[in-house]
């Protein structure tokens, strides 16, 4: 539940700052980028501290080297969070994080189905709904910046051909 709270609170805080006059924070995609980045900083950091043992136990036993998998996914989450904050890498970061969310979903299924959930939000339905929301946010960011990059490129090409 903490990742969802961080996503919502940070997104709204950035939106409020935009409305209050910080013009760079006014567009909704900027707020979503900030909220999602904060969420992945939280989730990526717990791969190394606080919940590392619990996260390692979420890795299905069929996969080898669960500690290494948790380390790699933690690094990818942190790198993706940083990438969301830099406009030049936002499409790569959002698409990579989307793929990571899809790839890690079986671990969420594993804990829910095998009774390893430690809280009500780790049960199958709430966890699935949260994952769908996180994936939707990352895909919305990816689509927005991909479309704007495409439009900007073609407008520039059109203006140069005049």
JSON list of C-alpha atoms in Angstrom, two decimals:
[
{"chain": "A", "resi": 1, "resn": "UNK", "atom": "CA", "xyz": [0.00, 0.00, 0.00]},
{"chain": "A", "resi": 2, "resn": "UNK", "atom": "CA", "xyz": [2.92, 2.36, 0.66]},
{"chain": "A", "resi": 3, "resn": "UNK", "atom": "CA", "xyz": [3.90, 2.56, -3.04]},
{"chain": "A", "resi": 4, "resn": "UNK", "atom": "CA", "xyz": [0.33, 3.54, -3.93]},
{"chain": "A", "resi": 5, "resn": "UNK", "atom": "CA", "xyz": [0.27, 6.19, -1.21]},
{"chain": "A", "resi": 6, "resn": "UNK", "atom": "CA", "xyz": [3.60, 7.62, -2.39]},
{"chain": "A", "resi": 7, "resn": "UNK", "atom": "CA", "xyz": [2.43, 7.69, -6.01]},
{"chain": "A", "resi": 8, "resn": "UNK", "atom": "CA", "xyz": [-0.80, 9.52, -5.15]},
{"chain": "A", "resi": 9, "resn": "UNK", "atom": "CA", "xyz": [0.63, 11.96, -2.57]},
{"chain": "A", "resi": 10, "resn": "UNK", "atom": "CA", "xyz": [3.65, 13.00, -4.64]},
{"chain": "A", "resi": 11, "resn": "UNK", "atom": "CA", "xyz": [1.59, 13.31, -7.83]},
{"chain": "A", "resi": 12, "resn": "UNK", "atom": "CA", "xyz": [-0.95, 15.56, -6.08]},
{"chain": "A", "resi": 13, "resn": "UNK", "atom": "CA", "xyz": [1.78, 17.59, -4.37]},
{"chain": "A", "resi": 14, "resn": "UNK", "atom": "CA", "xyz": [3.37, 18.30, -7.75]},
{"chain": "A", "resi": 15, "resn": "UNK", "atom": "CA", "xyz": [-0.02, 19.16, -9.28]},
{"chain": "A", "resi": 16, "resn": "UNK", "atom": "CA", "xyz": [-0.70, 21.56, -6.41]},
{"chain": "A", "resi": 17, "resn": "UNK", "atom": "CA", "xyz": [2.72, 23.17, -6.85]},
{"chain": "A", "resi": 18, "resn": "UNK", "atom": "CA", "xyz": [1.92, 23.61, -10.54]},
{"chain": "A", "resi": 19, "resn": "UNK", "atom": "CA", "xyz": [-1.42, 25.23, -9.77]},
{"chain": "A", "resi": 20, "resn": "UNK", "atom": "CA", "xyz": [0.28, 27.44, -7.16]},
{"chain": "A", "resi": 21, "resn": "UNK", "atom": "CA", "xyz": [2.49, 28.95, -9.83]},
{"chain": "A", "resi": 22, "resn": "UNK", "atom": "CA", "xyz": [5.44, 26.67, -10.51]},
{"chain": "A", "resi": 23, "resn": "UNK", "atom": "CA", "xyz": [4.84, 26.57, -14.25]},
{"chain": "A", "resi": 24, "resn": "UNK", "atom": "CA", "xyz": [7.24, 23.69, -14.98]},
{"chain": "A", "resi": 25, "resn": "UNK", "atom": "CA", "xyz": [5.17, 21.46, -12.68]},
{"chain": "A", "resi": 26, "resn": "UNK", "atom": "CA", "xyz": [1.79, 22.40, -14.15]},
{"chain": "A", "resi": 27, "resn": "UNK", "atom": "CA", "xyz": [1.41, 19.70, -16.88]},
{"chain": "A", "resi": 28, "resn": "UNK", "atom": "CA", "xyz": [-0.16, 16.46, -15.64]},
{"chain": "A", "resi": 29, "resn": "UNK", "atom": "CA", "xyz": [2.55, 14.24, -17.21]},
{"chain": "A", "resi": 30, "resn": "UNK", "atom": "CA", "xyz": [5.18, 16.01, -15.12]},
{"chain": "A", "resi": 31, "resn": "UNK", "atom": "CA", "xyz": [3.20, 15.29, -11.97]},
{"chain": "A", "resi": 32, "resn": "UNK", "atom": "CA", "xyz": [2.79, 11.63, -12.94]},
{"chain": "A", "resi": 33, "resn": "UNK", "atom": "CA", "xyz": [6.51, 11.37, -13.71]},
{"chain": "A", "resi": 34, "resn": "UNK", "atom": "CA", "xyz": [7.35, 12.73, -10.26]},
{"chain": "A", "resi": 35, "resn": "UNK", "atom": "CA", "xyz": [4.86, 10.50, -8.49]},
{"chain": "A", "resi": 36, "resn": "UNK", "atom": "CA", "xyz": [5.97, 7.37, -10.33]},
{"chain": "A", "resi": 37, "resn": "UNK", "atom": "CA", "xyz": [9.64, 8.23, -9.82]},
{"chain": "A", "resi": 38, "resn": "UNK", "atom": "CA", "xyz": [9.07, 8.65, -6.07]},
{"chain": "A", "resi": 39, "resn": "UNK", "atom": "CA", "xyz": [7.21, 5.35, -5.96]},
{"chain": "A", "resi": 40, "resn": "UNK", "atom": "CA", "xyz": [10.03, 3.49, -7.74]},
{"chain": "A", "resi": 41, "resn": "UNK", "atom": "CA", "xyz": [12.65, 5.13, -5.52]},
{"chain": "A", "resi": 42, "resn": "UNK", "atom": "CA", "xyz": [10.74, 3.71, -2.56]},
{"chain": "A", "resi": 43, "resn": "UNK", "atom": "CA", "xyz": [10.25, 0.24, -4.05]},
{"chain": "A", "resi": 44, "resn": "UNK", "atom": "CA", "xyz": [13.76, 0.09, -5.50]},
{"chain": "A", "resi": 45, "resn": "UNK", "atom": "CA", "xyz": [15.41, 1.07, -2.22]},
{"chain": "A", "resi": 46, "resn": "UNK", "atom": "CA", "xyz": [13.60, -1.63, -0.21]},
{"chain": "A", "resi": 47, "resn": "UNK", "atom": "CA", "xyz": [15.25, -4.19, -2.48]},
{"chain": "A", "resi": 48, "resn": "UNK", "atom": "CA", "xyz": [18.43, -3.33, -0.55]},
{"chain": "A", "resi": 49, "resn": "UNK", "atom": "CA", "xyz": [17.29, -2.28, 2.93]},
{"chain": "A", "resi": 50, "resn": "UNK", "atom": "CA", "xyz": [14.35, -2.86, 5.28]},
{"chain": "A", "resi": 51, "resn": "UNK", "atom": "CA", "xyz": [12.46, -5.54, 3.27]},
{"chain": "A", "resi": 52, "resn": "UNK", "atom": "CA", "xyz": [15.21, -7.31, 1.33]},
{"chain": "A", "resi": 53, "resn": "UNK", "atom": "CA", "xyz": [14.65, -10.73, 2.95]},
{"chain": "A", "resi": 54, "resn": "UNK", "atom": "CA", "xyz": [10.90, -10.50, 2.41]},
{"chain": "A", "resi": 55, "resn": "UNK", "atom": "CA", "xyz": [11.35, -9.53, -1.25]},
{"chain": "A", "resi": 56, "resn": "UNK", "atom": "CA", "xyz": [13.82, -12.37, -1.82]},
{"chain": "A", "resi": 57, "resn": "UNK", "atom": "CA", "xyz": [11.20, -14.78, -0.46]},
{"chain": "A", "resi": 58, "resn": "UNK", "atom": "CA", "xyz": [8.73, -13.47, -3.09]},
{"chain": "A", "resi": 59, "resn": "UNK", "atom": "CA", "xyz": [10.87, -14.84, -5.92]},
{"chain": "A", "resi": 60, "resn": "UNK", "atom": "CA", "xyz": [9.32, -18.11, -7.14]},
{"chain": "A", "resi": 61, "resn": "UNK", "atom": "CA", "xyz": [11.58, -21.07, -6.26]},
{"chain": "A", "resi": 62, "resn": "UNK", "atom": "CA", "xyz": [11.82, -22.10, -9.92]},
{"chain": "A", "resi": 63, "resn": "UNK", "atom": "CA", "xyz": [14.07, -19.08, -10.54]},
{"chain": "A", "resi": 64, "resn": "UNK", "atom": "CA", "xyz": [17.74, -19.41, -9.65]},
{"chain": "A", "resi": 65, "resn": "UNK", "atom": "CA", "xyz": [19.67, -16.87, -7.55]},
{"chain": "A", "resi": 66, "resn": "UNK", "atom": "CA", "xyz": [16.75, -15.00, -5.96]},
{"chain": "A", "resi": 67, "resn": "UNK", "atom": "CA", "xyz": [19.04, -12.54, -4.15]},
{"chain": "A", "resi": 68, "resn": "UNK", "atom": "CA", "xyz": [20.67, -11.59, -7.45]},
{"chain": "A", "resi": 69, "resn": "UNK", "atom": "CA", "xyz": [17.27, -11.18, -9.12]},
{"chain": "A", "resi": 70, "resn": "UNK", "atom": "CA", "xyz": [16.14, -8.87, -6.30]},
{"chain": "A", "resi": 71, "resn": "UNK", "atom": "CA", "xyz": [19.36, -6.84, -6.60]},
{"chain": "A", "resi": 72, "resn": "UNK", "atom": "CA", "xyz": [19.01, -6.48, -10.37]},
{"chain": "A", "resi": 73, "resn": "UNK", "atom": "CA", "xyz": [15.33, -5.50, -10.19]},
{"chain": "A", "resi": 74, "resn": "UNK", "atom": "CA", "xyz": [16.12, -3.00, -7.43]},
{"chain": "A", "resi": 75, "resn": "UNK", "atom": "CA", "xyz": [18.83, -1.39, -9.55]},
{"chain": "A", "resi": 76, "resn": "UNK", "atom": "CA", "xyz": [16.47, -1.30, -12.55]},
{"chain": "A", "resi": 77, "resn": "UNK", "atom": "CA", "xyz": [13.73, 0.33, -10.49]},
{"chain": "A", "resi": 78, "resn": "UNK", "atom": "CA", "xyz": [16.10, 3.00, -9.18]},
{"chain": "A", "resi": 79, "resn": "UNK", "atom": "CA", "xyz": [17.56, 3.63, -12.65]},
{"chain": "A", "resi": 80, "resn": "UNK", "atom": "CA", "xyz": [14.05, 3.86, -14.11]},
{"chain": "A", "resi": 81, "resn": "UNK", "atom": "CA", "xyz": [13.02, 6.34, -11.43]},
{"chain": "A", "resi": 82, "resn": "UNK", "atom": "CA", "xyz": [15.99, 8.55, -12.25]},
{"chain": "A", "resi": 83, "resn": "UNK", "atom": "CA", "xyz": [15.26, 8.17, -15.97]},
{"chain": "A", "resi": 84, "resn": "UNK", "atom": "CA", "xyz": [11.70, 9.40, -15.46]},
{"chain": "A", "resi": 85, "resn": "UNK", "atom": "CA", "xyz": [13.03, 12.67, -14.08]},
{"chain": "A", "resi": 86, "resn": "UNK", "atom": "CA", "xyz": [15.14, 13.53, -17.14]},
{"chain": "A", "resi": 87, "resn": "UNK", "atom": "CA", "xyz": [13.07, 14.46, -20.19]},
{"chain": "A", "resi": 88, "resn": "UNK", "atom": "CA", "xyz": [15.58, 12.96, -22.65]},
{"chain": "A", "resi": 89, "resn": "UNK", "atom": "CA", "xyz": [15.20, 9.50, -21.12]},
{"chain": "A", "resi": 90, "resn": "UNK", "atom": "CA", "xyz": [11.57, 9.54, -20.01]},
{"chain": "A", "resi": 91, "resn": "UNK", "atom": "CA", "xyz": [10.25, 7.35, -22.85]},
{"chain": "A", "resi": 92, "resn": "UNK", "atom": "CA", "xyz": [12.99, 4.77, -22.33]},
{"chain": "A", "resi": 93, "resn": "UNK", "atom": "CA", "xyz": [12.47, 4.80, -18.56]},
{"chain": "A", "resi": 94, "resn": "UNK", "atom": "CA", "xyz": [8.68, 4.55, -18.76]},
{"chain": "A", "resi": 95, "resn": "UNK", "atom": "CA", "xyz": [8.79, 1.70, -21.29]},
{"chain": "A", "resi": 96, "resn": "UNK", "atom": "CA", "xyz": [11.46, -0.14, -19.29]},
{"chain": "A", "resi": 97, "resn": "UNK", "atom": "CA", "xyz": [9.52, 0.24, -16.05]},
{"chain": "A", "resi": 98, "resn": "UNK", "atom": "CA", "xyz": [6.36, -0.98, -17.81]},
{"chain": "A", "resi": 99, "resn": "UNK", "atom": "CA", "xyz": [8.17, -4.11, -18.95]},
{"chain": "A", "resi": 100, "resn": "UNK", "atom": "CA", "xyz": [9.63, -4.55, -15.47]},
{"chain": "A", "resi": 101, "resn": "UNK", "atom": "CA", "xyz": [6.16, -4.35, -13.90]},
{"chain": "A", "resi": 102, "resn": "UNK", "atom": "CA", "xyz": [4.94, -7.03, -16.30]},
{"chain": "A", "resi": 103, "resn": "UNK", "atom": "CA", "xyz": [7.99, -9.24, -15.69]},
{"chain": "A", "resi": 104, "resn": "UNK", "atom": "CA", "xyz": [7.70, -8.98, -11.90]},
{"chain": "A", "resi": 105, "resn": "UNK", "atom": "CA", "xyz": [3.95, -9.65, -11.78]},
{"chain": "A", "resi": 106, "resn": "UNK", "atom": "CA", "xyz": [4.42, -13.44, -11.46]},
{"chain": "A", "resi": 107, "resn": "UNK", "atom": "CA", "xyz": [6.17, -12.85, -8.12]},
{"chain": "A", "resi": 108, "resn": "UNK", "atom": "CA", "xyz": [3.06, -11.03, -6.91]},
{"chain": "A", "resi": 109, "resn": "UNK", "atom": "CA", "xyz": [0.91, -13.93, -8.09]},
{"chain": "A", "resi": 110, "resn": "UNK", "atom": "CA", "xyz": [3.25, -16.38, -6.37]},
{"chain": "A", "resi": 111, "resn": "UNK", "atom": "CA", "xyz": [2.92, -14.76, -2.94]},
{"chain": "A", "resi": 112, "resn": "UNK", "atom": "CA", "xyz": [-0.85, -14.35, -3.26]},
{"chain": "A", "resi": 113, "resn": "UNK", "atom": "CA", "xyz": [-1.56, -17.86, -4.49]},
{"chain": "A", "resi": 114, "resn": "UNK", "atom": "CA", "xyz": [0.82, -19.60, -2.08]},
{"chain": "A", "resi": 115, "resn": "UNK", "atom": "CA", "xyz": [-0.45, -17.83, 1.03]},
{"chain": "A", "resi": 116, "resn": "UNK", "atom": "CA", "xyz": [2.72, -15.83, 1.58]},
{"chain": "A", "resi": 117, "resn": "UNK", "atom": "CA", "xyz": [0.91, -12.47, 1.68]},
{"chain": "A", "resi": 118, "resn": "UNK", "atom": "CA", "xyz": [1.75, -10.57, 4.85]},
{"chain": "A", "resi": 119, "resn": "UNK", "atom": "CA", "xyz": [-0.99, -7.94, 4.60]},
{"chain": "A", "resi": 120, "resn": "UNK", "atom": "CA", "xyz": [-4.44, -7.57, 3.02]},
{"chain": "A", "resi": 121, "resn": "UNK", "atom": "CA", "xyz": [-3.09, -5.44, 0.16]},
{"chain": "A", "resi": 122, "resn": "UNK", "atom": "CA", "xyz": [-0.78, -8.30, -0.82]},
{"chain": "A", "resi": 123, "resn": "UNK", "atom": "CA", "xyz": [-3.75, -10.54, -1.58]},
{"chain": "A", "resi": 124, "resn": "UNK", "atom": "CA", "xyz": [-4.41, -11.31, -5.26]},
{"chain": "A", "resi": 125, "resn": "UNK", "atom": "CA", "xyz": [-7.15, -8.78, -6.10]},
{"chain": "A", "resi": 126, "resn": "UNK", "atom": "CA", "xyz": [-5.72, -5.68, -4.38]},
{"chain": "A", "resi": 127, "resn": "UNK", "atom": "CA", "xyz": [-2.18, -6.43, -5.60]},
{"chain": "A", "resi": 128, "resn": "UNK", "atom": "CA", "xyz": [-3.39, -7.00, -9.15]},
{"chain": "A", "resi": 129, "resn": "UNK", "atom": "CA", "xyz": [-5.38, -3.77, -9.14]},
{"chain": "A", "resi": 130, "resn": "UNK", "atom": "CA", "xyz": [-2.37, -1.82, -7.85]},
{"chain": "A", "resi": 131, "resn": "UNK", "atom": "CA", "xyz": [-0.11, -3.37, -10.48]},
{"chain": "A", "resi": 132, "resn": "UNK", "atom": "CA", "xyz": [-2.63, -2.44, -13.19]},
{"chain": "A", "resi": 133, "resn": "UNK", "atom": "CA", "xyz": [-2.67, 1.15, -11.90]},
{"chain": "A", "resi": 134, "resn": "UNK", "atom": "CA", "xyz": [1.15, 1.35, -11.81]},
{"chain": "A", "resi": 135, "resn": "UNK", "atom": "CA", "xyz": [1.35, -0.09, -15.32]},
{"chain": "A", "resi": 136, "resn": "UNK", "atom": "CA", "xyz": [-1.32, 2.31, -16.56]},
{"chain": "A", "resi": 137, "resn": "UNK", "atom": "CA", "xyz": [0.57, 5.30, -15.16]},
{"chain": "A", "resi": 138, "resn": "UNK", "atom": "CA", "xyz": [3.88, 4.21, -16.69]},
{"chain": "A", "resi": 139, "resn": "UNK", "atom": "CA", "xyz": [2.23, 3.54, -20.06]},
{"chain": "A", "resi": 140, "resn": "UNK", "atom": "CA", "xyz": [0.42, 6.89, -19.96]},
{"chain": "A", "resi": 141, "resn": "UNK", "atom": "CA", "xyz": [3.76, 8.64, -19.43]},
{"chain": "A", "resi": 142, "resn": "UNK", "atom": "CA", "xyz": [5.36, 6.63, -22.22]},
{"chain": "A", "resi": 143, "resn": "UNK", "atom": "CA", "xyz": [2.52, 7.33, -24.68]},
{"chain": "A", "resi": 144, "resn": "UNK", "atom": "CA", "xyz": [2.38, 11.05, -23.88]},
{"chain": "A", "resi": 145, "resn": "UNK", "atom": "CA", "xyz": [6.10, 11.68, -24.36]},
{"chain": "A", "resi": 146, "resn": "UNK", "atom": "CA", "xyz": [6.40, 9.34, -27.33]},
{"chain": "A", "resi": 147, "resn": "UNK", "atom": "CA", "xyz": [3.54, 11.13, -29.08]},
{"chain": "A", "resi": 148, "resn": "UNK", "atom": "CA", "xyz": [4.96, 14.56, -28.28]},
{"chain": "A", "resi": 149, "resn": "UNK", "atom": "CA", "xyz": [8.41, 13.55, -29.49]},
{"chain": "A", "resi": 150, "resn": "UNK", "atom": "CA", "xyz": [6.88, 12.27, -32.75]},
{"chain": "A", "resi": 151, "resn": "UNK", "atom": "CA", "xyz": [4.80, 15.44, -33.24]},
{"chain": "A", "resi": 152, "resn": "UNK", "atom": "CA", "xyz": [7.74, 17.73, -32.42]},
{"chain": "A", "resi": 153, "resn": "UNK", "atom": "CA", "xyz": [10.02, 15.85, -34.86]},
{"chain": "A", "resi": 154, "resn": "UNK", "atom": "CA", "xyz": [7.52, 16.06, -37.72]},
{"chain": "A", "resi": 155, "resn": "UNK", "atom": "CA", "xyz": [6.72, 19.73, -37.07]},
{"chain": "A", "resi": 156, "resn": "UNK", "atom": "CA", "xyz": [10.45, 20.48, -37.22]},
{"chain": "A", "resi": 157, "resn": "UNK", "atom": "CA", "xyz": [10.80, 18.45, -40.44]},
{"chain": "A", "resi": 158, "resn": "UNK", "atom": "CA", "xyz": [7.83, 20.32, -41.94]},
{"chain": "A", "resi": 159, "resn": "UNK", "atom": "CA", "xyz": [9.22, 23.73, -40.97]},
{"chain": "A", "resi": 160, "resn": "UNK", "atom": "CA", "xyz": [12.64, 22.90, -42.45]},
{"chain": "A", "resi": 161, "resn": "UNK", "atom": "CA", "xyz": [11.07, 21.81, -45.75]},
{"chain": "A", "resi": 162, "resn": "UNK", "atom": "CA", "xyz": [9.46, 25.23, -46.30]}
]
